[in-house]
mmCIF file of C-alpha atoms in Angstrom:
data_model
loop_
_atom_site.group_PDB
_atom_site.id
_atom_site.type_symbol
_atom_site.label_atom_id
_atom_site.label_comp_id
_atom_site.label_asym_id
_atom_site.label_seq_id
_atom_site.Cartn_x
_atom_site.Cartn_y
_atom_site.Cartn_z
ATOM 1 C CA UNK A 1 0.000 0.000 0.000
ATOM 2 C CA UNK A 2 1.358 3.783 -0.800
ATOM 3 C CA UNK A 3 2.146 5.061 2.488
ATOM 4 C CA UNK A 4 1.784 8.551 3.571
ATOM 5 C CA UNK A 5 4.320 11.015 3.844
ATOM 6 C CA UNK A 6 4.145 13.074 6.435
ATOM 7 C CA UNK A 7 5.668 16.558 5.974
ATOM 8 C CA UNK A 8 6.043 18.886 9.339
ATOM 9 C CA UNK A 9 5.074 22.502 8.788
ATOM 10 C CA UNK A 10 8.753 23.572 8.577
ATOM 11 C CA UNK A 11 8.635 21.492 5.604
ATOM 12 C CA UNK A 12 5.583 22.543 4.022
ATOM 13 C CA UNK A 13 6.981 26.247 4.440
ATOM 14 C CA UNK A 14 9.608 25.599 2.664
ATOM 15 C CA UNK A 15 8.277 23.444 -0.349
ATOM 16 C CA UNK A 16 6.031 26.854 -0.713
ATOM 17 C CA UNK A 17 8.614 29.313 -0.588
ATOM 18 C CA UNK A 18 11.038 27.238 -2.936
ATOM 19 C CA UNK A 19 7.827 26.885 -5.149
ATOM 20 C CA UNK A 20 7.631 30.910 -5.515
ATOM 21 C CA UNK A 21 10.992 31.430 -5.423
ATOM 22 C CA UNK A 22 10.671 29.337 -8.639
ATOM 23 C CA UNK A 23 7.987 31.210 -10.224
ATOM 24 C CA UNK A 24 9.515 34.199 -9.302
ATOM 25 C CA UNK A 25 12.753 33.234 -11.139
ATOM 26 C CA UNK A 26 10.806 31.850 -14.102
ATOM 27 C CA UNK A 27 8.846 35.543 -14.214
ATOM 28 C CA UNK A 28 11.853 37.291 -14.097
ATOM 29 C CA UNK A 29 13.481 35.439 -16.943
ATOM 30 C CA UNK A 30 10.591 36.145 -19.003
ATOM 31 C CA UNK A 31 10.556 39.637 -17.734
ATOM 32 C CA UNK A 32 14.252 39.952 -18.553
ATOM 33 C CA UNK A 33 13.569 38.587 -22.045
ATOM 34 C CA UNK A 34 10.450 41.184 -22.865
ATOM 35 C CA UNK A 35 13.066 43.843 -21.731
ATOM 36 C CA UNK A 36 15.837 42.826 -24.054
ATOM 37 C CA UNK A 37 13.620 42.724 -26.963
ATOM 38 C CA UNK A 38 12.157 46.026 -26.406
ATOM 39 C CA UNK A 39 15.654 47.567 -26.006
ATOM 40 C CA UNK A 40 16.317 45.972 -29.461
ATOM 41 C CA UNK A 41 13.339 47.278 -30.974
ATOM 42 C CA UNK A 42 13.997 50.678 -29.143
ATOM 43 C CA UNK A 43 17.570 50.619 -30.582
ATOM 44 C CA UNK A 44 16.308 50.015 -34.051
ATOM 45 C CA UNK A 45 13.714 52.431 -34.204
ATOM 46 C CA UNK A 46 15.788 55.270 -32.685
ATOM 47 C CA UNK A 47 18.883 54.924 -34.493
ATOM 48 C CA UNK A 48 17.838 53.455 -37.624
ATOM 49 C CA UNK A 49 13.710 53.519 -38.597
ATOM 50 C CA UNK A 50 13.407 57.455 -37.131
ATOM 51 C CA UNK A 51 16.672 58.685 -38.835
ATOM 52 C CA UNK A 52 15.662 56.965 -42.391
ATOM 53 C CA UNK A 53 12.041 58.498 -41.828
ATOM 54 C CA UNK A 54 13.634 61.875 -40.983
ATOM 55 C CA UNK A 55 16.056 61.646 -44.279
ATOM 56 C CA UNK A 56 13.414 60.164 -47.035
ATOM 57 C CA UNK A 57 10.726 63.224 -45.396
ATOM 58 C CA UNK A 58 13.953 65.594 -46.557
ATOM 59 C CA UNK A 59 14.348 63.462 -49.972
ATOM 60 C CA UNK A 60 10.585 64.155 -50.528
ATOM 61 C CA UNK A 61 10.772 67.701 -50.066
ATOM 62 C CA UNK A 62 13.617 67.940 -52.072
ATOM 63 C CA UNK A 63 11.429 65.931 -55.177
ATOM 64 C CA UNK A 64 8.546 68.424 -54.060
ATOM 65 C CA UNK A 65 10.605 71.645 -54.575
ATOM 66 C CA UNK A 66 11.935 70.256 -58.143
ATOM 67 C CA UNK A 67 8.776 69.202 -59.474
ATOM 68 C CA UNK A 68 6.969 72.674 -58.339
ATOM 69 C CA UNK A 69 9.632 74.645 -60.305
ATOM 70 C CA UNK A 70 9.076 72.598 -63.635
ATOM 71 C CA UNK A 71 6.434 75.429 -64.852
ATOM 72 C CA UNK A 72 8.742 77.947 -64.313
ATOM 73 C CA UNK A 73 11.518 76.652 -65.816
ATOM 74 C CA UNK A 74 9.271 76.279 -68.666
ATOM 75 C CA UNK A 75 7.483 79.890 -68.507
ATOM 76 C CA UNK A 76 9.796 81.545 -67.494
ATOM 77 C CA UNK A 77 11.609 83.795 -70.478
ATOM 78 C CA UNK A 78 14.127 85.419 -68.297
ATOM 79 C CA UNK A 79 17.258 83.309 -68.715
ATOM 80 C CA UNK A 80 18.513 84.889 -64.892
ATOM 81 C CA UNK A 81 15.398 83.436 -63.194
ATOM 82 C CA UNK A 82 15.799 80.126 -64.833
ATOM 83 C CA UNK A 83 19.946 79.952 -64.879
ATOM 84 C CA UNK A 84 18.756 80.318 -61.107
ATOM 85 C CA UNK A 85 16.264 77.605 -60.971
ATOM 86 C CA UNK A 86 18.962 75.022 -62.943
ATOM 87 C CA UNK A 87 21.755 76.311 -60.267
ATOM 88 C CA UNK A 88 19.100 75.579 -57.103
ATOM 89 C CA UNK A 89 18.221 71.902 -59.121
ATOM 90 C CA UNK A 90 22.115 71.007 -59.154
ATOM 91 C CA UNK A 91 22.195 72.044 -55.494
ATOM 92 C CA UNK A 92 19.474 69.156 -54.902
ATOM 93 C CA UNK A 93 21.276 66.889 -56.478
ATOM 94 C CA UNK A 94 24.328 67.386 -54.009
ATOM 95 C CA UNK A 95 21.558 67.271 -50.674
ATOM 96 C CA UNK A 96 19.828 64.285 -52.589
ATOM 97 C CA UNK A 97 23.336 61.838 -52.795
ATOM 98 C CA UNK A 98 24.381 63.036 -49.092
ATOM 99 C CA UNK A 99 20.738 62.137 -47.962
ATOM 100 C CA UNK A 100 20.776 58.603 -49.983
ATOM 101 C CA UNK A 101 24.789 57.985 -48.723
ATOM 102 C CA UNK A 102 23.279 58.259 -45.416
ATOM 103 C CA UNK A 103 20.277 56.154 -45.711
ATOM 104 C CA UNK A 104 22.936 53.128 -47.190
ATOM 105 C CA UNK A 105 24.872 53.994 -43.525
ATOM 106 C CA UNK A 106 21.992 53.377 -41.851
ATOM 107 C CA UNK A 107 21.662 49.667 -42.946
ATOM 108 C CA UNK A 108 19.407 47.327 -44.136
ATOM 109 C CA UNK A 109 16.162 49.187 -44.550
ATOM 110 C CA UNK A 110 12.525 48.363 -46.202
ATOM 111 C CA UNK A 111 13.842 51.089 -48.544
ATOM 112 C CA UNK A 112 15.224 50.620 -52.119
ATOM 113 C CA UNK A 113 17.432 53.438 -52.097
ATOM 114 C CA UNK A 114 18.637 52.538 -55.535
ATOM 115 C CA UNK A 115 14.894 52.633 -56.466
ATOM 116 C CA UNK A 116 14.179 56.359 -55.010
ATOM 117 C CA UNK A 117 18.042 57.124 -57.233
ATOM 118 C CA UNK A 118 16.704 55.696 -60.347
ATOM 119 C CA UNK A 119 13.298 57.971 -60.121
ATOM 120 C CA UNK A 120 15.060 61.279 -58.813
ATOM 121 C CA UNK A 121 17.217 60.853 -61.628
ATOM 122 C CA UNK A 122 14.581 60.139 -64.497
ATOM 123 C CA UNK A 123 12.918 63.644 -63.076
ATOM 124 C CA UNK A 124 16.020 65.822 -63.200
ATOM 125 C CA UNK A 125 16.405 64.666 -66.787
ATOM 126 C CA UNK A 126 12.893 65.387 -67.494
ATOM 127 C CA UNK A 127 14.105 68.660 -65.723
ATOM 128 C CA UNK A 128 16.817 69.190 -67.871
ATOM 129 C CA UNK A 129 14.890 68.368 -71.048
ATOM 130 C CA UNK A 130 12.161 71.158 -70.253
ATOM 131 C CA UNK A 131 14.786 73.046 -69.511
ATOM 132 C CA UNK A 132 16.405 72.688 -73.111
ATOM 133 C CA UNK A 133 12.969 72.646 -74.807
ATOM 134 C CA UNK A 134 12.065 75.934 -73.074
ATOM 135 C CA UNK A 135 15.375 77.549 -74.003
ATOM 136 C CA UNK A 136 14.772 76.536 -77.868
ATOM 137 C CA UNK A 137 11.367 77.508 -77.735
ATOM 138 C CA UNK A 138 12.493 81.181 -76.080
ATOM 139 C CA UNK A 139 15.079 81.361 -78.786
ATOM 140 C CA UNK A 140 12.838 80.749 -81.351
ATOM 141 C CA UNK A 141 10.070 83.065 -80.130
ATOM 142 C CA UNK A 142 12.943 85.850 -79.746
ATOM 143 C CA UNK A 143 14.062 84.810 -83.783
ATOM 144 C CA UNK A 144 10.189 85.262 -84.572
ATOM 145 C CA UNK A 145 9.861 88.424 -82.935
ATOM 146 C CA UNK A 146 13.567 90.375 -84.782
ATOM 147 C CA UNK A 147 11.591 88.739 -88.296
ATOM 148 C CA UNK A 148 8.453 90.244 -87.748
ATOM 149 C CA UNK A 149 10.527 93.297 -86.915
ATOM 150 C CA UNK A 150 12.483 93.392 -89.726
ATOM 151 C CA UNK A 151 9.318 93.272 -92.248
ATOM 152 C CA UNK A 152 7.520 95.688 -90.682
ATOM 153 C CA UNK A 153 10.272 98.026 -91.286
ATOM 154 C CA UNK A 154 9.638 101.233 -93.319
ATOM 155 C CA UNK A 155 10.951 101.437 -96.740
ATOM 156 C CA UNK A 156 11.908 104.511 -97.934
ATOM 157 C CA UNK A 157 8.962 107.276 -96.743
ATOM 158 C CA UNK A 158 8.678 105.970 -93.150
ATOM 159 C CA UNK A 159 5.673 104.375 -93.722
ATOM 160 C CA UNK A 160 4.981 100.483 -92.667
ATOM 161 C CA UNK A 161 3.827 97.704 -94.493
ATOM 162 C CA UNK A 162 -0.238 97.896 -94.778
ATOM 163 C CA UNK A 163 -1.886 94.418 -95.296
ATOM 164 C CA UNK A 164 -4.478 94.743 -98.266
ATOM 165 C CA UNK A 165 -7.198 92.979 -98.171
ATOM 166 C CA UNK A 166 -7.868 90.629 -100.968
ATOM 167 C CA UNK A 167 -10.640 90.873 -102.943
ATOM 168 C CA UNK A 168 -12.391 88.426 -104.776
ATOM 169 C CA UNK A 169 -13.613 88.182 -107.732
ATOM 170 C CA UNK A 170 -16.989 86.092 -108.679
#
């Protein structure tokens, strides 16, 4: 037959104090654990996920500020304003490779840096085609106008072309 043991209350007191010291040791590993983790994810979002947000914010501005001067580049006939605009767009350039540089320091991010390159690049040579277009078309206008100028000039009695109107005949 299974006999009884008999435990004294010394005994007893002590199973139950090793049995929380146990628990209290298996909380504090899990405790320690949770910790760790959220140090790690602590440590990656403060040195890595804020800075990159921080940067590609600065990267979109950047694209923002380029794409709002496209219609000026285009309009605009002063060759000062736009030699200006072209000078600020190389400028970007610079700030856009030290803010992508940095983002590759960073690490491995959910980023495709070379991506985010690839387009910034296509648009400053979209830029840089406008640019070109606009020039032409400015230099053409400019030719139109000293044409127009020159046959509207005044023969010999000061007096300018007339345009008759044609008649016709039925």
């Amino acid at each position: 037959m299974m006999q009884k043991l008999k435990l004294g209350i010394s005994a007893k007191i002590s199973i139950g104090y090793f049995c929380i010291v146990i628990v209290i040791l298996i909380a504090s590993g899990v405790a320690l654990m949770f910790f760790r983790q959220l140090n790690q994810n602590y440590q990656k979002i403060s040195l890595q996920e804020i800075p990159a947000v921080i940067m590609t914010s600065k990267l979109l501005k950047i694209t923002q500020r380029l794409i709002s001067d496209a219609p000026s580049i285009i309009l605009k006939e002063n060759q000062l304003i736009r030699e200006s605009l072209m000078r600020e767009m190389r400028a970007n350039i610079k700030k856009k490779d030290e803010l992508l540089r940095a983002l590759t320091l960073l690490g491995p991010l959910e980023i495709d840096i070379r991506a985010i390159d690839r387009q910034f690049n296509l648009l400053v040579e979209n830029l840089n085609l406008l640019y070109t277009l606009s020039s032409q078309r400015i230099d053409i206008a400019k030719d139109t106008k000293q044409m127009v100028a020159r046959l509207r000039i005044p023969l010999d009695s000061g007096r300018r072309f007339r345009m008759i109107p044609a008649t016709h005949s039925d």
